[in-house]
PDB file of C-alpha atoms and ligand atoms in Angstrom:
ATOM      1  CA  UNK A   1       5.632   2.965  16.002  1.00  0.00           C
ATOM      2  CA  UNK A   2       3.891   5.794  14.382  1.00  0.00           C
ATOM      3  CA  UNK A   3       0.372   6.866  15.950  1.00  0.00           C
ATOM      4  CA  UNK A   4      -2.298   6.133  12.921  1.00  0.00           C
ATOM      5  CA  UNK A   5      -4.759   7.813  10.762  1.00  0.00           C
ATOM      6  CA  UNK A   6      -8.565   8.527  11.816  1.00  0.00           C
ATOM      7  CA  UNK A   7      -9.715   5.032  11.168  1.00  0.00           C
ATOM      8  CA  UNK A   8     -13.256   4.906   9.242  1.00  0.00           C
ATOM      9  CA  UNK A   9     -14.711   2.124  11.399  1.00  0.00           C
ATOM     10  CA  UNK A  10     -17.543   2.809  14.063  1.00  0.00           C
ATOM     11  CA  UNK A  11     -15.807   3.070  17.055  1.00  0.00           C
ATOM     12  CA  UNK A  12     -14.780  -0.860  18.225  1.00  0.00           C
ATOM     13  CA  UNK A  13     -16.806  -2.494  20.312  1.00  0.00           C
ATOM     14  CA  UNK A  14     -19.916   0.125  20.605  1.00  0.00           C
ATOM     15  CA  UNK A  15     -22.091  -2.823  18.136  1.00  0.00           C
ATOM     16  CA  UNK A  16     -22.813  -6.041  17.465  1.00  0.00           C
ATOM     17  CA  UNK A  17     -22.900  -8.532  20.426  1.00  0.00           C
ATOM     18  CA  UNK A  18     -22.540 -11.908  20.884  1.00  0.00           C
ATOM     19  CA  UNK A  19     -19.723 -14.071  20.545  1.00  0.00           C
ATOM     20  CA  UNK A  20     -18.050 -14.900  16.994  1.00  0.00           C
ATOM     21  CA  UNK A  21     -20.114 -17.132  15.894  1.00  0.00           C
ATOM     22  CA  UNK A  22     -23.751 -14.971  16.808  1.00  0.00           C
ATOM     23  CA  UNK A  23     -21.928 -12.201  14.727  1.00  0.00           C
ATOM     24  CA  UNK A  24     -21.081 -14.965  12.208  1.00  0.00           C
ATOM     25  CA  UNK A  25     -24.649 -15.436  11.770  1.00  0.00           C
ATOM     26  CA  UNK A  26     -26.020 -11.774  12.164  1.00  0.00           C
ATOM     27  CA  UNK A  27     -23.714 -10.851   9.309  1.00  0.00           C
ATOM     28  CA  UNK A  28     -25.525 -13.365   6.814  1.00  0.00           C
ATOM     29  CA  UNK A  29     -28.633 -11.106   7.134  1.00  0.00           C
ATOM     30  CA  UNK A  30     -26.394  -8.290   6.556  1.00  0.00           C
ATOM     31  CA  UNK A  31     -28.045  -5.360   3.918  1.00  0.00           C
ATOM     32  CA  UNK A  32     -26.160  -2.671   5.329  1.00  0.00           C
ATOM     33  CA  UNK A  33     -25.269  -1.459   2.134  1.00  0.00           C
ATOM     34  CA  UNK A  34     -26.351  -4.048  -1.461  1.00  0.00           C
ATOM     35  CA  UNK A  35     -23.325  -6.461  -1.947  1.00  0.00           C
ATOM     36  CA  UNK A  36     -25.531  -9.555  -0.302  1.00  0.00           C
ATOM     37  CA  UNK A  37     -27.273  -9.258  -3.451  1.00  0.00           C
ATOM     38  CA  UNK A  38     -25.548 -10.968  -5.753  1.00  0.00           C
ATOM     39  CA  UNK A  39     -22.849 -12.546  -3.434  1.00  0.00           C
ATOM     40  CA  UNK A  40     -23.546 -16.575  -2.917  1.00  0.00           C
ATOM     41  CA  UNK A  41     -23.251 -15.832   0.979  1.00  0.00           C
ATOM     42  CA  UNK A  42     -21.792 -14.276   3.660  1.00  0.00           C
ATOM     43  CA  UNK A  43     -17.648 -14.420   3.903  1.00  0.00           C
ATOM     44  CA  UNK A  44     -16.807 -13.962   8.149  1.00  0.00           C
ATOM     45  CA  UNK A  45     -13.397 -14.145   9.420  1.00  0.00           C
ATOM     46  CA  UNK A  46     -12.178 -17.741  10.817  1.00  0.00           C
ATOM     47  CA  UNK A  47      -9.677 -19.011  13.018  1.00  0.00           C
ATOM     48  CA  UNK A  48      -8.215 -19.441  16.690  1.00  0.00           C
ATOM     49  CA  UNK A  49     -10.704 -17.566  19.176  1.00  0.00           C
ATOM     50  CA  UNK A  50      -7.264 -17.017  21.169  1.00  0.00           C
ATOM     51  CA  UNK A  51      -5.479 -15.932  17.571  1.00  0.00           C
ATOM     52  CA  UNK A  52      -3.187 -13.143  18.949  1.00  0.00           C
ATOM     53  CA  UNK A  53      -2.667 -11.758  14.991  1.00  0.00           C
ATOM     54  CA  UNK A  54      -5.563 -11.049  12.749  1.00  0.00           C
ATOM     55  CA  UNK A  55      -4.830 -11.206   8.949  1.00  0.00           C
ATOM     56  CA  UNK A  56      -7.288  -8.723   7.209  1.00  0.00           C
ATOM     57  CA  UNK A  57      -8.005  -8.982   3.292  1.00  0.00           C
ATOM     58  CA  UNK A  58      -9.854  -7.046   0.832  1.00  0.00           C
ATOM     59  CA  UNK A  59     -12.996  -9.293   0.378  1.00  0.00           C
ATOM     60  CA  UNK A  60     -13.390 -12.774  -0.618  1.00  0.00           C
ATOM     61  CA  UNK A  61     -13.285 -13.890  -4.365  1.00  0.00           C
ATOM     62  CA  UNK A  62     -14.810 -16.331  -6.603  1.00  0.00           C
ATOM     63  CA  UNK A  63     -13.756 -19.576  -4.844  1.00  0.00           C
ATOM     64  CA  UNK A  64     -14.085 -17.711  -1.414  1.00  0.00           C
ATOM     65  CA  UNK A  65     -18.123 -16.850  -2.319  1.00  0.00           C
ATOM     66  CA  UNK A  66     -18.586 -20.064  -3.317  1.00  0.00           C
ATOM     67  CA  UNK A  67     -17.189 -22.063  -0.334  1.00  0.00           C
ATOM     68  CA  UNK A  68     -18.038 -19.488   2.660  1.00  0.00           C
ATOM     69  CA  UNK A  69     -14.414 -19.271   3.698  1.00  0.00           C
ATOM     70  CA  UNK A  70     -11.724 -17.018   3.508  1.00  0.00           C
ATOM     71  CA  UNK A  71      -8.588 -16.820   1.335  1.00  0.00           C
ATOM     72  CA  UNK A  72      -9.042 -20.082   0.082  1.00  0.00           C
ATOM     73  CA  UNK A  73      -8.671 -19.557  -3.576  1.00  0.00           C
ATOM     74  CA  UNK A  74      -5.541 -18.698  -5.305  1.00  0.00           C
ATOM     75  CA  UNK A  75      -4.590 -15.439  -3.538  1.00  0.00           C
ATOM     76  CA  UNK A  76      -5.092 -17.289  -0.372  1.00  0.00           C
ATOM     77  CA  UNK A  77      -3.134 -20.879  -1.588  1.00  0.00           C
ATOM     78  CA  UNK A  78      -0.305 -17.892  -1.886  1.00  0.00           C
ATOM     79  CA  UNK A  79      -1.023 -16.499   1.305  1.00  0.00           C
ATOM     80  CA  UNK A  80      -0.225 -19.507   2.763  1.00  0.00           C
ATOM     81  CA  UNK A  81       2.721 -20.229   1.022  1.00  0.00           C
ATOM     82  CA  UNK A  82       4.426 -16.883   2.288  1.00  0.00           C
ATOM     83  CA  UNK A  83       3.324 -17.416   5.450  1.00  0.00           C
ATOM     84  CA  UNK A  84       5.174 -21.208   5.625  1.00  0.00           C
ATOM     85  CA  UNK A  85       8.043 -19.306   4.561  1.00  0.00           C
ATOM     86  CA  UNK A  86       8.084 -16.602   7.099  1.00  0.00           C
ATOM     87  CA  UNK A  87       8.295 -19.629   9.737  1.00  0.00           C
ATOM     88  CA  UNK A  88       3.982 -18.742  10.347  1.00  0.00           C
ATOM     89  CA  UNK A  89       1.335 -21.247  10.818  1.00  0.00           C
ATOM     90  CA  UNK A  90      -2.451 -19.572   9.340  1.00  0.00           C
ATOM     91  CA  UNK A  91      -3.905 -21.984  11.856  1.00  0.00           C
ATOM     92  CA  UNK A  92      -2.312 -19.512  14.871  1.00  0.00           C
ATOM     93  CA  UNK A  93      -3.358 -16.604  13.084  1.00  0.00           C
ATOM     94  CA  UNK A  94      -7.067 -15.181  12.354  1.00  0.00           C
ATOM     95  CA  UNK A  95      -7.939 -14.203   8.528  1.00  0.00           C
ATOM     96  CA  UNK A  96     -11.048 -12.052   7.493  1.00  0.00           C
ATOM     97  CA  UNK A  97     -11.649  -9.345   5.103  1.00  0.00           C
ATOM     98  CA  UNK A  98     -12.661  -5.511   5.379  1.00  0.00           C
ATOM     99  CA  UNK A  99     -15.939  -6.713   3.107  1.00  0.00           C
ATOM    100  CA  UNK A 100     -17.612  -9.426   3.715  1.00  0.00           C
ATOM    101  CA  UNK A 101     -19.235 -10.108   0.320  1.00  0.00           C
ATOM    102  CA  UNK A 102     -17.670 -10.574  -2.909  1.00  0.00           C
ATOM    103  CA  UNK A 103     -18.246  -7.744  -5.646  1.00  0.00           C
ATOM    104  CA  UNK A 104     -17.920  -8.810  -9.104  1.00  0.00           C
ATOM    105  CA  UNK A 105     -18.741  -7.746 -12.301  1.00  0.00           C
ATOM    106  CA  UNK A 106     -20.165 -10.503 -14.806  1.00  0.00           C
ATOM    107  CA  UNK A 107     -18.571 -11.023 -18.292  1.00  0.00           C
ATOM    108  CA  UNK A 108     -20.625 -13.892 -19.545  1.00  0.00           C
ATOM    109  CA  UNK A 109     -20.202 -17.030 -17.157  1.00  0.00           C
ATOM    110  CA  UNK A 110     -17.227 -15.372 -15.487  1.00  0.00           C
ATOM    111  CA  UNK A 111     -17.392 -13.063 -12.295  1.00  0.00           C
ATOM    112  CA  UNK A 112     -14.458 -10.941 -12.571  1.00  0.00           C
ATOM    113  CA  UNK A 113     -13.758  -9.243  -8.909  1.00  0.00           C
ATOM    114  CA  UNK A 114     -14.581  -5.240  -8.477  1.00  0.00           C
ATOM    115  CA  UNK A 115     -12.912  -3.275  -6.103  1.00  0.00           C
ATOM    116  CA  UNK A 116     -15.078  -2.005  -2.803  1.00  0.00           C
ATOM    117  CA  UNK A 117     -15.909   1.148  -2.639  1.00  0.00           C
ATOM    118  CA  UNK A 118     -15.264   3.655   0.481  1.00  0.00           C
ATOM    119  CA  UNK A 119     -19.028   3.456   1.786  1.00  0.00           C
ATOM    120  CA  UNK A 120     -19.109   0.103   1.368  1.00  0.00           C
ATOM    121  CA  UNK A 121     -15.888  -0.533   3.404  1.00  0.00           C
ATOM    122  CA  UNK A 122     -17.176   2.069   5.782  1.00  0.00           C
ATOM    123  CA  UNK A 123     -20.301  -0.353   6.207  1.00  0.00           C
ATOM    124  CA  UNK A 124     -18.301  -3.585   6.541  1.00  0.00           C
ATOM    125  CA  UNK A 125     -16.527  -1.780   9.009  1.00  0.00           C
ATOM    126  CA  UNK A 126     -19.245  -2.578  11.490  1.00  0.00           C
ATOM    127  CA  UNK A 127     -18.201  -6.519  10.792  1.00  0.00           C
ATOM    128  CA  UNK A 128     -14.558  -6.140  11.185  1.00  0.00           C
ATOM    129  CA  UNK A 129     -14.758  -3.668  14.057  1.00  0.00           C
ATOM    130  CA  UNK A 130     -16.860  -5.986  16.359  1.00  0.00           C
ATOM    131  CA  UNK A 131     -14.389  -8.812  15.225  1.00  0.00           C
ATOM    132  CA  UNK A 132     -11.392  -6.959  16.652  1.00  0.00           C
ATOM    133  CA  UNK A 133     -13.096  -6.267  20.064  1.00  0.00           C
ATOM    134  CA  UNK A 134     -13.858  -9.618  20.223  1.00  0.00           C
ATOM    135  CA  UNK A 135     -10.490 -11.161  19.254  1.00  0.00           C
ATOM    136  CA  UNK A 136      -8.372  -7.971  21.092  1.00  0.00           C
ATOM    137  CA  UNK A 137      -5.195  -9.113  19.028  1.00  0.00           C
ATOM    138  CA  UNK A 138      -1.914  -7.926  19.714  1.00  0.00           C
ATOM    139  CA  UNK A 139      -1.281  -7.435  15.821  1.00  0.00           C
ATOM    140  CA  UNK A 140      -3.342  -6.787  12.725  1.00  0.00           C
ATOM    141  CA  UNK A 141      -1.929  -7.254   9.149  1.00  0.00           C
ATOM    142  CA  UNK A 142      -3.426  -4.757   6.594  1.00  0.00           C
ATOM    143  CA  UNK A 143      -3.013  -6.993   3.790  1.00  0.00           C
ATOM    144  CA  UNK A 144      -3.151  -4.571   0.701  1.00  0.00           C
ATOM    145  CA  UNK A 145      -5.159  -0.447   0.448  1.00  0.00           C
ATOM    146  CA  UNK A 146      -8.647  -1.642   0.711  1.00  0.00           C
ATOM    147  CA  UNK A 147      -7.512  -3.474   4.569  1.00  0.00           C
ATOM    148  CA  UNK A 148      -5.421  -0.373   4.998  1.00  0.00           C
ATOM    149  CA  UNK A 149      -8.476   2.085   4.415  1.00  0.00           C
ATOM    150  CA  UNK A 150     -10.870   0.191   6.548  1.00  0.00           C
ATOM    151  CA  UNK A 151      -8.131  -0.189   9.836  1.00  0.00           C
ATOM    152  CA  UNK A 152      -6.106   3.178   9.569  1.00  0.00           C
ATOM    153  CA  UNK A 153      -8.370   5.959   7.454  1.00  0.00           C
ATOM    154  CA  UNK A 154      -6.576   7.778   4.947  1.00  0.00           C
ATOM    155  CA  UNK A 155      -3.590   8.697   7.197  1.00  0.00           C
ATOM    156  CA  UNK A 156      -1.598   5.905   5.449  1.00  0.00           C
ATOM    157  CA  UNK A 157      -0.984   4.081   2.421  1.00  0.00           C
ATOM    158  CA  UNK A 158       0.911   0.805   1.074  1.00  0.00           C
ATOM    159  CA  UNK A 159       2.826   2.878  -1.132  1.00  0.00           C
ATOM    160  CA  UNK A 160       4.118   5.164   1.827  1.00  0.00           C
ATOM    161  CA  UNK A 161       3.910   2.723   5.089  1.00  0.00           C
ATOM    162  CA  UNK A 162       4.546  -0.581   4.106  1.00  0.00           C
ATOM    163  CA  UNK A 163       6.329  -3.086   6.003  1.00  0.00           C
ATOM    164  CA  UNK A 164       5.748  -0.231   8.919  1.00  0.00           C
ATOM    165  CA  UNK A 165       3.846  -1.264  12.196  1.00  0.00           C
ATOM    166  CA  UNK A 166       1.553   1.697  12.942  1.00  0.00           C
ATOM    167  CA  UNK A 167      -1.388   2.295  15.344  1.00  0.00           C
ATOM    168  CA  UNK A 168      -4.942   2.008  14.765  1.00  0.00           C
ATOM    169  CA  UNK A 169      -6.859   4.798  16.340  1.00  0.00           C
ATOM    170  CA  UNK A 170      -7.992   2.256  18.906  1.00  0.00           C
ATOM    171  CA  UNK A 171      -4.581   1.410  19.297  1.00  0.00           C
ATOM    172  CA  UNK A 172      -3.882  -1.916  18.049  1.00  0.00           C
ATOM    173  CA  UNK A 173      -0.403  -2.183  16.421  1.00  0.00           C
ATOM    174  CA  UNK A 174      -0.971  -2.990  12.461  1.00  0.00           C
ATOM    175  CA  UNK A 175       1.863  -3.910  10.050  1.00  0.00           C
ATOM    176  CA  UNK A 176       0.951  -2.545   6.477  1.00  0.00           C
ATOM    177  CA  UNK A 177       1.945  -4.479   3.569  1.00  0.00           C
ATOM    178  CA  UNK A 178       0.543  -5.507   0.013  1.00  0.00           C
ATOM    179  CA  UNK A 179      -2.241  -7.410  -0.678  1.00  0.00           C
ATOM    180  CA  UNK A 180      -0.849 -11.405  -1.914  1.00  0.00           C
ATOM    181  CA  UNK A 181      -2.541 -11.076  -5.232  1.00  0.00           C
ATOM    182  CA  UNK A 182      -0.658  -8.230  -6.110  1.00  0.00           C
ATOM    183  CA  UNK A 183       2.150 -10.375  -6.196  1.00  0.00           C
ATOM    184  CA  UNK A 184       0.466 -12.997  -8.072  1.00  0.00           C
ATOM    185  CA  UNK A 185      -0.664 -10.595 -10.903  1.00  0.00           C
ATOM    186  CA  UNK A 186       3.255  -9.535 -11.009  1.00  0.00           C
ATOM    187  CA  UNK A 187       4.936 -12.750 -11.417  1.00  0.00           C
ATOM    188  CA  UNK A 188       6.863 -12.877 -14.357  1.00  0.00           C
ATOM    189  CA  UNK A 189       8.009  -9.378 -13.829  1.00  0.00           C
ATOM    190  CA  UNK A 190      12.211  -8.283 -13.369  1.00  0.00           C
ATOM    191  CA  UNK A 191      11.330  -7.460 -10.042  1.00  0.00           C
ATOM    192  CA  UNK A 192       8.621 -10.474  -9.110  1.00  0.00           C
ATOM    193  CA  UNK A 193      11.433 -12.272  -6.779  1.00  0.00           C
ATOM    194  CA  UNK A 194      12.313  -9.001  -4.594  1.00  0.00           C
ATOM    195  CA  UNK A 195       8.864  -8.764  -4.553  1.00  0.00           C
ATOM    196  CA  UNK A 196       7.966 -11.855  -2.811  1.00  0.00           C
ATOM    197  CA  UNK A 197      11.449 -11.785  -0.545  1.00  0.00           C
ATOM    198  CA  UNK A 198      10.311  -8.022   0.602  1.00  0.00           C
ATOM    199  CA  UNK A 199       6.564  -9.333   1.706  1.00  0.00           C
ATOM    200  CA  UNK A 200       7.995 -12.760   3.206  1.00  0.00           C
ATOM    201  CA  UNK A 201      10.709 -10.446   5.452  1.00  0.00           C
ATOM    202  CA  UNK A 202       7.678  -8.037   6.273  1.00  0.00           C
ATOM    203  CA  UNK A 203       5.875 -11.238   7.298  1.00  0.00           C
ATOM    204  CA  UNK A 204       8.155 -12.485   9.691  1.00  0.00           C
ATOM    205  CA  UNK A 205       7.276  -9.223  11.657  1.00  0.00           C
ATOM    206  CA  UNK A 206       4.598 -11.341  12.902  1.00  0.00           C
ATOM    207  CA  UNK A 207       6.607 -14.219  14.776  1.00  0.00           C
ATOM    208  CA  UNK A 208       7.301 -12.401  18.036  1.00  0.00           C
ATOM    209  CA  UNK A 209       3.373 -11.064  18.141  1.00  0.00           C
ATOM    210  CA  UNK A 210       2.420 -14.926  17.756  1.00  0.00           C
ATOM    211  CA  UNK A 211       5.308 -15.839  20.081  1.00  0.00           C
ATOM    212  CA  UNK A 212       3.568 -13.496  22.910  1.00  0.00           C
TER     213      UNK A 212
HETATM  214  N1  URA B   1      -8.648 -11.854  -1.504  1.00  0.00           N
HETATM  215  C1  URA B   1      -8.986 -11.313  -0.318  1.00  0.00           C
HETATM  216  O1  URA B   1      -8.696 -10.164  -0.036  1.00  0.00           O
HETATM  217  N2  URA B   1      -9.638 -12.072   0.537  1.00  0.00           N
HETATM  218  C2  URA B   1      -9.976 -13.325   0.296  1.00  0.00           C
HETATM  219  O2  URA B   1     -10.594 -13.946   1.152  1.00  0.00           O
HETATM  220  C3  URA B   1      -9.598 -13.871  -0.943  1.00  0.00           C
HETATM  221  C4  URA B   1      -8.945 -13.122  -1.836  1.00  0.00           C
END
């Protein structure tokens, strides 16, 4: 295991109190930086209080502003997929994102996502940090560079680390791999079924965390 980067977070557990579902409902009156503007509402993590792995995304999209929830649009339909066949039940596992709020640009009646920036990741942070304390999981899963960034700092990347299991600076043991809707957006492509073999395999790193 490789000791990680400088993480960006606050330092776990030195903010927000309550249980979950208090900091479920502290982070809807978030305005620690301006994405509650224009999001529909707040996006928190869900799952098993007792979840021993915590899956963390990006931030939630279109169908994930709309219905409160996490990955449960199309990126998250394919989550689940590649989690069946990696022999992992979501329902064991906790998902949340490193933002809370979707970002979007509009192009007439279409919101078309926009990528987080660093401060407001570093924000966020705050949200994701106090869920972490909370849950104390014996595995994260930076799904993709923005959940990379917010867990690790810039002392790794996807494109250097992936399918590794490094350590948070708090450390927690997190596997690095891509983000599912890179996958989606290369479908099609030569290499679109090594693709999707390579993230199921880096999946099934999670069985014996879930296992205990
Ligand atoms: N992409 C993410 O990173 N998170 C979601 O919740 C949905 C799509």
């Amino acid at each position: 295991m490789l000791k990680g980067g400088k993480a960006p977070a606050p330092a776990f557990g030195d903010h927000a109190h309550g249980d979950l579902d208090a900091m479920h409902a502290a982070a809807a009156e978030c305005r620690r930086c301006e994405l509650y503007r224009d999001a529909t509402q707040v996006v928190f993590g869900e799952g098993a209080e007792d979840a021993r792995v915590v899956l963390v995304g990006e931030q939630p999209g279109d169908r994930e502003d709309q219905l409160g929830r996490p990955f449960v649009g199309p990126s998250g339909r394919f989550l689940d997929r590649c989690l069946e066949d990696a022999g992992i039940d979501r329902a064991a596992c906790y998902v949340t994102n490193a933002v809370k709020h979707f970002k979007f640009k509009r192009f007439g009646k279409r919101r078309i996502h926009e990528k987080p920036n660093a401060g407001e990741v570093r924000q966020c942070a705050w949200w994701l940090g106090g869920e972490i304390e909370r849950l104390k999981p014996a595995l994260l899963v930076a799904l993709g560079a923005t959940a990379t960034f917010a867990l690790l700092g810039k002392r790794h990347a996807v494109t250097a680390d992936r399918g590794r299991i490094v350590e948070t600076e708090n450390g927690v043991p997190t596997l690095i791999t891509v983000h599912p809707s890179s996958l989606l957006r290369s479908r099609g492509r030569p290499d679109a079924e090594q693709e999707l073999s390579r993230f199921v395999a880096e999946l099934r790193q999670i069985r014996p965390f879930i296992e205990g």
